[in-house]
PDB file of C-alpha atoms in Angstrom:
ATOM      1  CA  UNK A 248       5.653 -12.787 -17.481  1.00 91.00           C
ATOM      2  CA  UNK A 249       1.847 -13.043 -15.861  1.00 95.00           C
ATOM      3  CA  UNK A 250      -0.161 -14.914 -14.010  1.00 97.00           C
ATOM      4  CA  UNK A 251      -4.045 -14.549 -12.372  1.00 98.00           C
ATOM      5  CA  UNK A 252      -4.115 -16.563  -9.329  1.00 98.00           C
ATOM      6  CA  UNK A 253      -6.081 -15.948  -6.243  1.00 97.00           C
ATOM      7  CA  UNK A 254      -4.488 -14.426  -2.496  1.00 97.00           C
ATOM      8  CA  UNK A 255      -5.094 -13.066   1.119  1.00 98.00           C
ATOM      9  CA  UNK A 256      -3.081  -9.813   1.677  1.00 98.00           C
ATOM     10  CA  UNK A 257      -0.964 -10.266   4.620  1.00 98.00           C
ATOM     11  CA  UNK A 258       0.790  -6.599   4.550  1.00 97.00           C
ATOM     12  CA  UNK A 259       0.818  -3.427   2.820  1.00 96.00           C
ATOM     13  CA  UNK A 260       3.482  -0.395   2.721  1.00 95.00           C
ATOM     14  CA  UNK A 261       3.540   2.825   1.131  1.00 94.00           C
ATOM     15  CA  UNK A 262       5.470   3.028  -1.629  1.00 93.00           C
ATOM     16  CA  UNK A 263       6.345   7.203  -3.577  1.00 89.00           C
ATOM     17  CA  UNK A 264       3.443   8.993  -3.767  1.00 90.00           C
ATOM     18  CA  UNK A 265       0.374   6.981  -4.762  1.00 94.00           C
ATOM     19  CA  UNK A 266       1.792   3.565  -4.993  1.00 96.00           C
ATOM     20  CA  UNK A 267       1.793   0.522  -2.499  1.00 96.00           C
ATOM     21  CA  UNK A 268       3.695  -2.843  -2.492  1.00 97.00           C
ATOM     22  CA  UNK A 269       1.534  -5.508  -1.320  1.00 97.00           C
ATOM     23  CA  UNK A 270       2.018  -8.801   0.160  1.00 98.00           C
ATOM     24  CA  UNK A 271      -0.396 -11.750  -0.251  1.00 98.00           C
ATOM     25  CA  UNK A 272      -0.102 -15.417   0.265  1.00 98.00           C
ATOM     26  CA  UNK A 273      -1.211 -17.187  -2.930  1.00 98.00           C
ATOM     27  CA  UNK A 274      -3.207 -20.581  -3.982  1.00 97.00           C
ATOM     28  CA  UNK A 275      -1.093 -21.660  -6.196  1.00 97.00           C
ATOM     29  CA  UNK A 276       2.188 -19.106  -5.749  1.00 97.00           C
ATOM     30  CA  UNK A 277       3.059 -18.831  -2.418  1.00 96.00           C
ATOM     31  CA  UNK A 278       3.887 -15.699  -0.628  1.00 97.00           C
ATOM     32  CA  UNK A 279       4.504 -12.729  -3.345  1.00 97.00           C
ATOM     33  CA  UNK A 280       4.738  -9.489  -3.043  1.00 97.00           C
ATOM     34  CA  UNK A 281       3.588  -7.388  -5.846  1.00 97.00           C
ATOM     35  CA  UNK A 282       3.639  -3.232  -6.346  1.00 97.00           C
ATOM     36  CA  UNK A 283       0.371  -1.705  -7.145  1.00 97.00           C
ATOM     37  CA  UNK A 284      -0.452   1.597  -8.803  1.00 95.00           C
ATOM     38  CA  UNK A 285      -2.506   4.035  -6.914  1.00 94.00           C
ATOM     39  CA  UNK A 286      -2.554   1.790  -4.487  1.00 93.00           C
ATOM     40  CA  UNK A 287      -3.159   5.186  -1.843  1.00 92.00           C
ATOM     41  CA  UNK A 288      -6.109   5.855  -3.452  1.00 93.00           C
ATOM     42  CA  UNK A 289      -9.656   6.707  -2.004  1.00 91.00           C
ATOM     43  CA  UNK A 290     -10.702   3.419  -4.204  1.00 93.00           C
ATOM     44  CA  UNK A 291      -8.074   1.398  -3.744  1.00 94.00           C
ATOM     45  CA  UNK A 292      -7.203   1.572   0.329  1.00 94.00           C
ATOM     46  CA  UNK A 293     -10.026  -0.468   1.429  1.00 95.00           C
ATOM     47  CA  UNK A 294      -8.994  -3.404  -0.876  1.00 96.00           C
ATOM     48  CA  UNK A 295      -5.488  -3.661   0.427  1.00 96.00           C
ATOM     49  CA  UNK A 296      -6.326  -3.937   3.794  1.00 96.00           C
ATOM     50  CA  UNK A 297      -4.999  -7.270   5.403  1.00 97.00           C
ATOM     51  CA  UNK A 298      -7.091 -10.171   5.836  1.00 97.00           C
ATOM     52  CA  UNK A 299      -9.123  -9.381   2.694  1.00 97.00           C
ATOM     53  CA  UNK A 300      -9.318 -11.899  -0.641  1.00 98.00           C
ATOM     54  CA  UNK A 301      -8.520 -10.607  -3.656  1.00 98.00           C
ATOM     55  CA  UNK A 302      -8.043 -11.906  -7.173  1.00 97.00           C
ATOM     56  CA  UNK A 303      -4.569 -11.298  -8.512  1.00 97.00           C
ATOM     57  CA  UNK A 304      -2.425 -10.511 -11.762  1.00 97.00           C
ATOM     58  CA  UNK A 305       0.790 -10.142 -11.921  1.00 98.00           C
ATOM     59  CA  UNK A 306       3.079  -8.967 -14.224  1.00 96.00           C
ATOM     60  CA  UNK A 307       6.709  -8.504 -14.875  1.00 94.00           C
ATOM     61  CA  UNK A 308       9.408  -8.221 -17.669  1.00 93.00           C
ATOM     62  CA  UNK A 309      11.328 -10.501 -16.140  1.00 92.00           C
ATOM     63  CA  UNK A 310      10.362 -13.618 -13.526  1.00 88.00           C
ATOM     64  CA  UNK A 311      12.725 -12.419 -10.464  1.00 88.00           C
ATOM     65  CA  UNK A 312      11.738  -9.256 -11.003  1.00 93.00           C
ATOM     66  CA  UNK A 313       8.660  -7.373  -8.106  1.00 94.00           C
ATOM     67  CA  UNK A 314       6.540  -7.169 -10.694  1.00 95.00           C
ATOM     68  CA  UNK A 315       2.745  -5.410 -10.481  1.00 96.00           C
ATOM     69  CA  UNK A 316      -0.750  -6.636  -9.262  1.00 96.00           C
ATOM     70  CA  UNK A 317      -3.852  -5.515 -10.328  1.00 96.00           C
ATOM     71  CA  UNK A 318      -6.729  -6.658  -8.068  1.00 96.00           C
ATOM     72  CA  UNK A 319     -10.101  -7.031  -7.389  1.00 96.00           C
ATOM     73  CA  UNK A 320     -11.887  -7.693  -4.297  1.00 96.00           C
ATOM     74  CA  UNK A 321     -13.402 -10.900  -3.642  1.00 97.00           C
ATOM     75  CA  UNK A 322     -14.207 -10.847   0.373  1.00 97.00           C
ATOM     76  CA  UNK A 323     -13.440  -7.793   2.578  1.00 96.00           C
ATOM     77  CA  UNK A 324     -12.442  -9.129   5.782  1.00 95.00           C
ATOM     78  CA  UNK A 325     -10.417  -6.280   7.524  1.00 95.00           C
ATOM     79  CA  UNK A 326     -13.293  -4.200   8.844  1.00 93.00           C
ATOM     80  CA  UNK A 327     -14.536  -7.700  10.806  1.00 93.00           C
ATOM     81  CA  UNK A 328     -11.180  -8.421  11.722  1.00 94.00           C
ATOM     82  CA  UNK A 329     -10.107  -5.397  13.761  1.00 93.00           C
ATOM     83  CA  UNK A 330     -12.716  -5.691  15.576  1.00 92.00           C
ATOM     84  CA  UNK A 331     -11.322  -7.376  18.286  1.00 93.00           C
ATOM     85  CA  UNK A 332      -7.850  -8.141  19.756  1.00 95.00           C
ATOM     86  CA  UNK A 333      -8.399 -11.948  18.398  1.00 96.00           C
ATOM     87  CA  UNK A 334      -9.090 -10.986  14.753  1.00 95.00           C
ATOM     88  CA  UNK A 335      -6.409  -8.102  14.919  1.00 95.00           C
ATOM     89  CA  UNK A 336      -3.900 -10.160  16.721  1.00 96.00           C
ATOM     90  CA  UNK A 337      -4.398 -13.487  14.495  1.00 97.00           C
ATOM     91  CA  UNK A 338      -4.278 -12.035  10.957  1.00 97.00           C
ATOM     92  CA  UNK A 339      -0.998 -10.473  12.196  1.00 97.00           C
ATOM     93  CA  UNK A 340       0.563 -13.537  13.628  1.00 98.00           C
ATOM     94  CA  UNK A 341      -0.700 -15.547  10.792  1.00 98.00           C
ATOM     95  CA  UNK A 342       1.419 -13.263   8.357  1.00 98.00           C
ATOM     96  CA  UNK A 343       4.246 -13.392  10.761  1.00 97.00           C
ATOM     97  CA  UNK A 344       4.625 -17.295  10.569  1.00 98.00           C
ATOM     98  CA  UNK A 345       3.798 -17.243   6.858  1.00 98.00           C
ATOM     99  CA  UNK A 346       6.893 -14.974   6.357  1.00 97.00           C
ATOM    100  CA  UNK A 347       9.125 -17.999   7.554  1.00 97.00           C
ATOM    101  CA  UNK A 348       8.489 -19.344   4.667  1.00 96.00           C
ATOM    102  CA  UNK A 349      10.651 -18.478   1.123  1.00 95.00           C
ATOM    103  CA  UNK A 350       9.033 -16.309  -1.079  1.00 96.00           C
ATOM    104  CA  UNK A 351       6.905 -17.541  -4.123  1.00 96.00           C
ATOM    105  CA  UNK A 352       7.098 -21.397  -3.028  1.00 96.00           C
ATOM    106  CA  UNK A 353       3.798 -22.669  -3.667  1.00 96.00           C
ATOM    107  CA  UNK A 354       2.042 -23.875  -0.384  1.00 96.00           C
ATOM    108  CA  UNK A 355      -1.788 -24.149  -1.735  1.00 95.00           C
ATOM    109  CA  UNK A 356      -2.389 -26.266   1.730  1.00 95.00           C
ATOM    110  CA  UNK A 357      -1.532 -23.487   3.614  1.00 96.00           C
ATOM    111  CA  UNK A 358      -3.240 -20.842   1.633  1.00 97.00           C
ATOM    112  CA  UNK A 359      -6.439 -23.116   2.644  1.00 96.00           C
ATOM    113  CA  UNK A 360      -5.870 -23.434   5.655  1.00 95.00           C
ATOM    114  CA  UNK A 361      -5.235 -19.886   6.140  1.00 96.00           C
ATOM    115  CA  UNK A 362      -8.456 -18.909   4.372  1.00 96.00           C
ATOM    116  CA  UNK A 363     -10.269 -21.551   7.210  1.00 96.00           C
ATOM    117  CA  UNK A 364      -8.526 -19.684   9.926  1.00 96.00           C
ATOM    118  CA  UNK A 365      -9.272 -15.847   9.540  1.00 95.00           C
ATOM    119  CA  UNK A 366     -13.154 -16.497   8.527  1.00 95.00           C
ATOM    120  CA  UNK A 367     -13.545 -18.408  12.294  1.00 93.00           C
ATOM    121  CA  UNK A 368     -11.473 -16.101  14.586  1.00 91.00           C
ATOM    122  CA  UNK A 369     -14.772 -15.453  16.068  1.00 88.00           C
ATOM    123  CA  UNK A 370     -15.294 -18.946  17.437  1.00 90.00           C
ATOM    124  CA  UNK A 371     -11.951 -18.889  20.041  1.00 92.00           C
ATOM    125  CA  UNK A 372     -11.806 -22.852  20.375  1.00 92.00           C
ATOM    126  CA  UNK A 373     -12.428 -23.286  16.656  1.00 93.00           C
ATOM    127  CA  UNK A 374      -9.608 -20.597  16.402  1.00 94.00           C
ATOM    128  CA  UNK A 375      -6.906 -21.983  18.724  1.00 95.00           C
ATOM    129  CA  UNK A 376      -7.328 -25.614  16.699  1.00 95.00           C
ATOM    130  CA  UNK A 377      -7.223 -24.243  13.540  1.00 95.00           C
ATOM    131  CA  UNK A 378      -3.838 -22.304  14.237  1.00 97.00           C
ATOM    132  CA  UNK A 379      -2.250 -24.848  16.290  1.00 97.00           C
ATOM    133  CA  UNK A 380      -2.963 -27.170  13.121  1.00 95.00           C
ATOM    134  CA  UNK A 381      -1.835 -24.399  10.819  1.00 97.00           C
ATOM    135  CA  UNK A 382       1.777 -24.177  12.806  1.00 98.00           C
ATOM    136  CA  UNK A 383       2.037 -27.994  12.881  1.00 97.00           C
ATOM    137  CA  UNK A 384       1.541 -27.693   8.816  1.00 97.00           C
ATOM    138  CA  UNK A 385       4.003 -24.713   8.693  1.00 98.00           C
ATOM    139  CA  UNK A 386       6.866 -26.325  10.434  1.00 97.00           C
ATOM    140  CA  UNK A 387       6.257 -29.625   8.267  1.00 97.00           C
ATOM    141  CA  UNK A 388       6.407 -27.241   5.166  1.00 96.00           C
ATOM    142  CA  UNK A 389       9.849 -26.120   6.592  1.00 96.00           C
ATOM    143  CA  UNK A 390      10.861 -29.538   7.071  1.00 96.00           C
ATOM    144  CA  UNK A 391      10.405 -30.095  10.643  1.00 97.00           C
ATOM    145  CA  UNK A 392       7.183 -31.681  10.910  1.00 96.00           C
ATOM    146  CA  UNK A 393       6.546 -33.772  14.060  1.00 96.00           C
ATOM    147  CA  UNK A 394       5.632 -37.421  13.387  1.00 95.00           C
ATOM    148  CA  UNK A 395       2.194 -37.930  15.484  1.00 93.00           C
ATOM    149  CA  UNK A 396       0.751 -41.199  13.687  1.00 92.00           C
ATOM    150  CA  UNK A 397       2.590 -43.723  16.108  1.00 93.00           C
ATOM    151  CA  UNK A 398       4.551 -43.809  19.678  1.00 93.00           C
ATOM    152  CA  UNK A 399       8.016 -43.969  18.761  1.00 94.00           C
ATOM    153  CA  UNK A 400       8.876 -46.562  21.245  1.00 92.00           C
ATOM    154  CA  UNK A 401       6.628 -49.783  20.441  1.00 93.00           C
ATOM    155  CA  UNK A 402       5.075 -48.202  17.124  1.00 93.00           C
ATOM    156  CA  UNK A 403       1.310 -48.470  18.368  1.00 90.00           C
ATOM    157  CA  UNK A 404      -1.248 -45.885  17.294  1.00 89.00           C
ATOM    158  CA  UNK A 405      -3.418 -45.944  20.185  1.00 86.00           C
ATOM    159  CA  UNK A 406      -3.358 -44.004  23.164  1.00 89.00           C
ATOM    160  CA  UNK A 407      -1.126 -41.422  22.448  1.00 92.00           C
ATOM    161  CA  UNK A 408      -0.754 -39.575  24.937  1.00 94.00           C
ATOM    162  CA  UNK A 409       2.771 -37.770  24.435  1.00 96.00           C
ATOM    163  CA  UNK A 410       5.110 -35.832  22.296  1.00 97.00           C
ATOM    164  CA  UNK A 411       8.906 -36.338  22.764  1.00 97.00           C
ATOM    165  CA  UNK A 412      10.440 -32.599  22.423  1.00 96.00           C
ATOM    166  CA  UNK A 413      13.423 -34.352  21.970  1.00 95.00           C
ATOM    167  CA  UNK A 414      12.349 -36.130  18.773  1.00 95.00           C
ATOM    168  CA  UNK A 415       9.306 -34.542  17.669  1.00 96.00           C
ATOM    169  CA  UNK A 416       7.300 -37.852  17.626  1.00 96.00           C
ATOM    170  CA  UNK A 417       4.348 -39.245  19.349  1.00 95.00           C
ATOM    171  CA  UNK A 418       4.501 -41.723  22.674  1.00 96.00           C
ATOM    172  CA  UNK A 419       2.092 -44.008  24.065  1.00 94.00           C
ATOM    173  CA  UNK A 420       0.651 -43.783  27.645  1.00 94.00           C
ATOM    174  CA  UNK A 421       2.656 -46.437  28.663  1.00 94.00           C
ATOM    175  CA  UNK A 422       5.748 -45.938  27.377  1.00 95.00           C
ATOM    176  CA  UNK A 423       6.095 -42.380  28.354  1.00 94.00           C
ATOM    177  CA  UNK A 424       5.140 -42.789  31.680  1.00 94.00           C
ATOM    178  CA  UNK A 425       8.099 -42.929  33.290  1.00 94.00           C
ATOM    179  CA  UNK A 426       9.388 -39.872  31.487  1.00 94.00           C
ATOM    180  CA  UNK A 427       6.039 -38.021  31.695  1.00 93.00           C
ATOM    181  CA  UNK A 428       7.128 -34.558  33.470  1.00 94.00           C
ATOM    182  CA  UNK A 429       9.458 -34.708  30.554  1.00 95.00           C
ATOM    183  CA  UNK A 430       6.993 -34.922  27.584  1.00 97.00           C
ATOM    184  CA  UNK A 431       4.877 -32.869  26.272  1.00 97.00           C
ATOM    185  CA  UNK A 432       1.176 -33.763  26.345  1.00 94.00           C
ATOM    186  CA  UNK A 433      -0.643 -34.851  23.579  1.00 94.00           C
ATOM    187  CA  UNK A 434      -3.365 -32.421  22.636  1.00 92.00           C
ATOM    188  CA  UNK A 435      -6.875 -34.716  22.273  1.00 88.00           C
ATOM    189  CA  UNK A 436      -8.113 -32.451  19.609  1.00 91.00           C
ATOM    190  CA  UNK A 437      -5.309 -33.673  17.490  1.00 91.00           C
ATOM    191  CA  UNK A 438      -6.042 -37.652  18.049  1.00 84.00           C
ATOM    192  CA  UNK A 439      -8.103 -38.128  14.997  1.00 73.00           C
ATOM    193  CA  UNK A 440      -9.997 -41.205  16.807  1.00 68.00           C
ATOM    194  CA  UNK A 441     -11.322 -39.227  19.558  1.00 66.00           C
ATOM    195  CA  UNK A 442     -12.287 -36.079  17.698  1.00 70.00           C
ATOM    196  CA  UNK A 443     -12.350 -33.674  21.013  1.00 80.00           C
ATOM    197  CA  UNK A 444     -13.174 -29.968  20.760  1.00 84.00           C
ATOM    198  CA  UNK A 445     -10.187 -27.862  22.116  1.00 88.00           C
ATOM    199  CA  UNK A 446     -10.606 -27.086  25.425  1.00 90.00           C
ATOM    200  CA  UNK A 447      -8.429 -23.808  27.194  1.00 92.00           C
ATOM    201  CA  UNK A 448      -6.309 -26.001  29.125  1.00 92.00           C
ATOM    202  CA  UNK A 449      -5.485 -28.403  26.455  1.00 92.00           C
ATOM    203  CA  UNK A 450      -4.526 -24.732  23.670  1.00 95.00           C
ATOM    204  CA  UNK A 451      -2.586 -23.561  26.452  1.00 95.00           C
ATOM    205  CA  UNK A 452      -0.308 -26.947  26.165  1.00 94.00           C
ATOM    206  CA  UNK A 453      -0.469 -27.186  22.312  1.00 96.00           C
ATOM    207  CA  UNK A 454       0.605 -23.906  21.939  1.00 97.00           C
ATOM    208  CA  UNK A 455       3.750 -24.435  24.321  1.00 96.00           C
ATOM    209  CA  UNK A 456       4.471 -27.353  22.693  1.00 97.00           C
ATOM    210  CA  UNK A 457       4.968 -25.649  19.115  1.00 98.00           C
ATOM    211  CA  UNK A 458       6.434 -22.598  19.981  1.00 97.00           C
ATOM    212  CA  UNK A 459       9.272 -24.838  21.647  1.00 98.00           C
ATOM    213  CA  UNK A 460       9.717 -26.834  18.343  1.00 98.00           C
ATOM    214  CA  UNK A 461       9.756 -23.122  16.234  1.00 98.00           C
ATOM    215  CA  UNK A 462      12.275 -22.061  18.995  1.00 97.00           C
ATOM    216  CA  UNK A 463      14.369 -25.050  18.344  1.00 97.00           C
ATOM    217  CA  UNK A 464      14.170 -24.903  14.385  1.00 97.00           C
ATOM    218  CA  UNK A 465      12.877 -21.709  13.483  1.00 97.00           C
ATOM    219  CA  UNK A 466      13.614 -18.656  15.972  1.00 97.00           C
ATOM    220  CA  UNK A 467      17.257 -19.733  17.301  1.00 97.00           C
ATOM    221  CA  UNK A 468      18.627 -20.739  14.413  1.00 97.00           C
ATOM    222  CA  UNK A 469      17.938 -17.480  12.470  1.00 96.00           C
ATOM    223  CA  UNK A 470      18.079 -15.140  15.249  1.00 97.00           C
ATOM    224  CA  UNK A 471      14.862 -14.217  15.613  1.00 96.00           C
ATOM    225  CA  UNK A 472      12.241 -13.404  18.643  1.00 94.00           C
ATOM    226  CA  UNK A 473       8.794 -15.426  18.681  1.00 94.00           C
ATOM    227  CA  UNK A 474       6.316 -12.849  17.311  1.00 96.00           C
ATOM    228  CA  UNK A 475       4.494 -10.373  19.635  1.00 97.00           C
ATOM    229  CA  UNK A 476       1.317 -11.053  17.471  1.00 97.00           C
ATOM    230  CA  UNK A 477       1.020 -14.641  18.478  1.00 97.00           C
ATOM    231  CA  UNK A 478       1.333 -14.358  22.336  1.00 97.00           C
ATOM    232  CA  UNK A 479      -1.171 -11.428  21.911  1.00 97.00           C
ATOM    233  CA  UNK A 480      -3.328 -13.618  19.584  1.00 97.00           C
ATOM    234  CA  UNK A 481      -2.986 -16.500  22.418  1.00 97.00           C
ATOM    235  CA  UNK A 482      -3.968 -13.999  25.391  1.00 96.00           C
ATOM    236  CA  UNK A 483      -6.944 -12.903  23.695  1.00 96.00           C
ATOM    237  CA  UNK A 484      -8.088 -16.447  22.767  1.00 95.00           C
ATOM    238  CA  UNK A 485      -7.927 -17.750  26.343  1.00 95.00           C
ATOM    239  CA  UNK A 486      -9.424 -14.358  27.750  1.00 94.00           C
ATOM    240  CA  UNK A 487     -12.664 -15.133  25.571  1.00 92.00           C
ATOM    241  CA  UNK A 488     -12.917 -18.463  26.701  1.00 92.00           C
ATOM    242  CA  UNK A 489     -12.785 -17.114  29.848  1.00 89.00           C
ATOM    243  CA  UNK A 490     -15.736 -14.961  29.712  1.00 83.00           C
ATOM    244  CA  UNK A 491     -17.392 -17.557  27.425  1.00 79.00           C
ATOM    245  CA  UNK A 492     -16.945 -19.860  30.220  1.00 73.00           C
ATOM    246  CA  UNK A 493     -18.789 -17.524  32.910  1.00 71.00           C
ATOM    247  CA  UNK A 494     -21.331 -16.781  30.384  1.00 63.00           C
ATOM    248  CA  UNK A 495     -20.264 -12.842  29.962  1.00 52.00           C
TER     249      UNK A 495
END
């Protein structure tokens, strides 16, 4: 069994003496994991460093077996992402969310997405969108995806203003108004019409509103706390707006 494909290495961990077993998310195979020999080596430990591109192959007797990778850099990411606490923090929370997913379903959306992400963690608004969009895609991967085209009560597709966290779907300005303090608000960088730049105020709501729908689907159900990395990832957006904002 082999196949070359190209990946993002999410994780790393030693494995004997020399080895490591490396985790990437895929174009076209999902997320794999794959051991690598001499994978501790002088040469080889600043290629498997997360956030990094890589091209893959993988081989194995047998298709559900771990097989190996060889690899070859392609973009080395990692020293620019640890950085800072965004870079650090969002490559880790990234991988975190990714690892919701089964392993070797292909999601080549989400690979692209994911490559978008990580190379504009240095732009915090740009960031924020980006990963609120990436969550929205995740969940609708999963099979959960939130229906934001039309209001769910008179079908409309204009002013949107709200999201139902009882059914996941979009609701007009007027319909939702007497149930407002119960709604969610509609992020404006997600009405396609508009095309707003994410502001702090309106991340800070978008990013409550998905963690409640990965509570609801994703965290409950399998037992599972929210990761640290994406409340970290959040602080340390809104903390460079801040000083963005004052001009520090």
């Amino acid at each position: 069994m082999e196949w070359v494909d190209e990946g993002i290495i999410l994780g790393v961990r030693k494995h004997a003496e020399t080895s490591a077993i490396v985790e990437v998310m895929t174009r076209n195979h999902g997320r794999h994991l794959g051991l690598v020999r001499g994978g501790r080596s002088r040469r080889m430990q600043p290629v498997l460093q997360t956030g990094n591109s890589v091209d893959i192959v993988w081989r194995a007797r047998l298709d559900e077996h771990l097989g190996s990778f060889q690899t070859e850099p392609v973009k080395m990411r990692a020293a620019q992402l640890m950085e800072n606490a965004i870079g650090v923090n969002g490559i880790q929370a990234l991988a975190a969310i990714l690892r919701f997913l089964p392993e070797r379903d292909p999601h080549e959306n989400l690979y692209e997405i994911l490559e978008v992400i990580i190379d504009n963690l240095e732009a915090p608004a740009d960031a924020g969108e980006l990963f609120v969009r990436f969550e929205l895609t995740v969940l609708n991967e999963l099979g959960f995806g939130l229906d934001l085209e039309a209001c769910a009560a008179t079908g409309t597709k204009s002013e949107l203003s709200y999201i139902s966290p009882k059914s996941g779907r979009a609701v007009s300005a007027q319909a939702g108004e007497p149930w407002k303090d119960k709604l969610f608000l509609y992020p404006e960088f997600l009405h396609t019409e508009k095309r707003m730049a994410a502001t702090q105020t309106n991340l800070i709501s978008a990013f409550a509103m998905t963690n409640f729908f990965f509570d609801r689907h994703i965290y409950t159900p399998r037992g599972v706390e929210p990761p640290i990395s994406r409340e970290s990832f959040i602080q340390a957006l809104i903390r460079k707006m801040d000083k963005d904002d004052e001009g520090i």
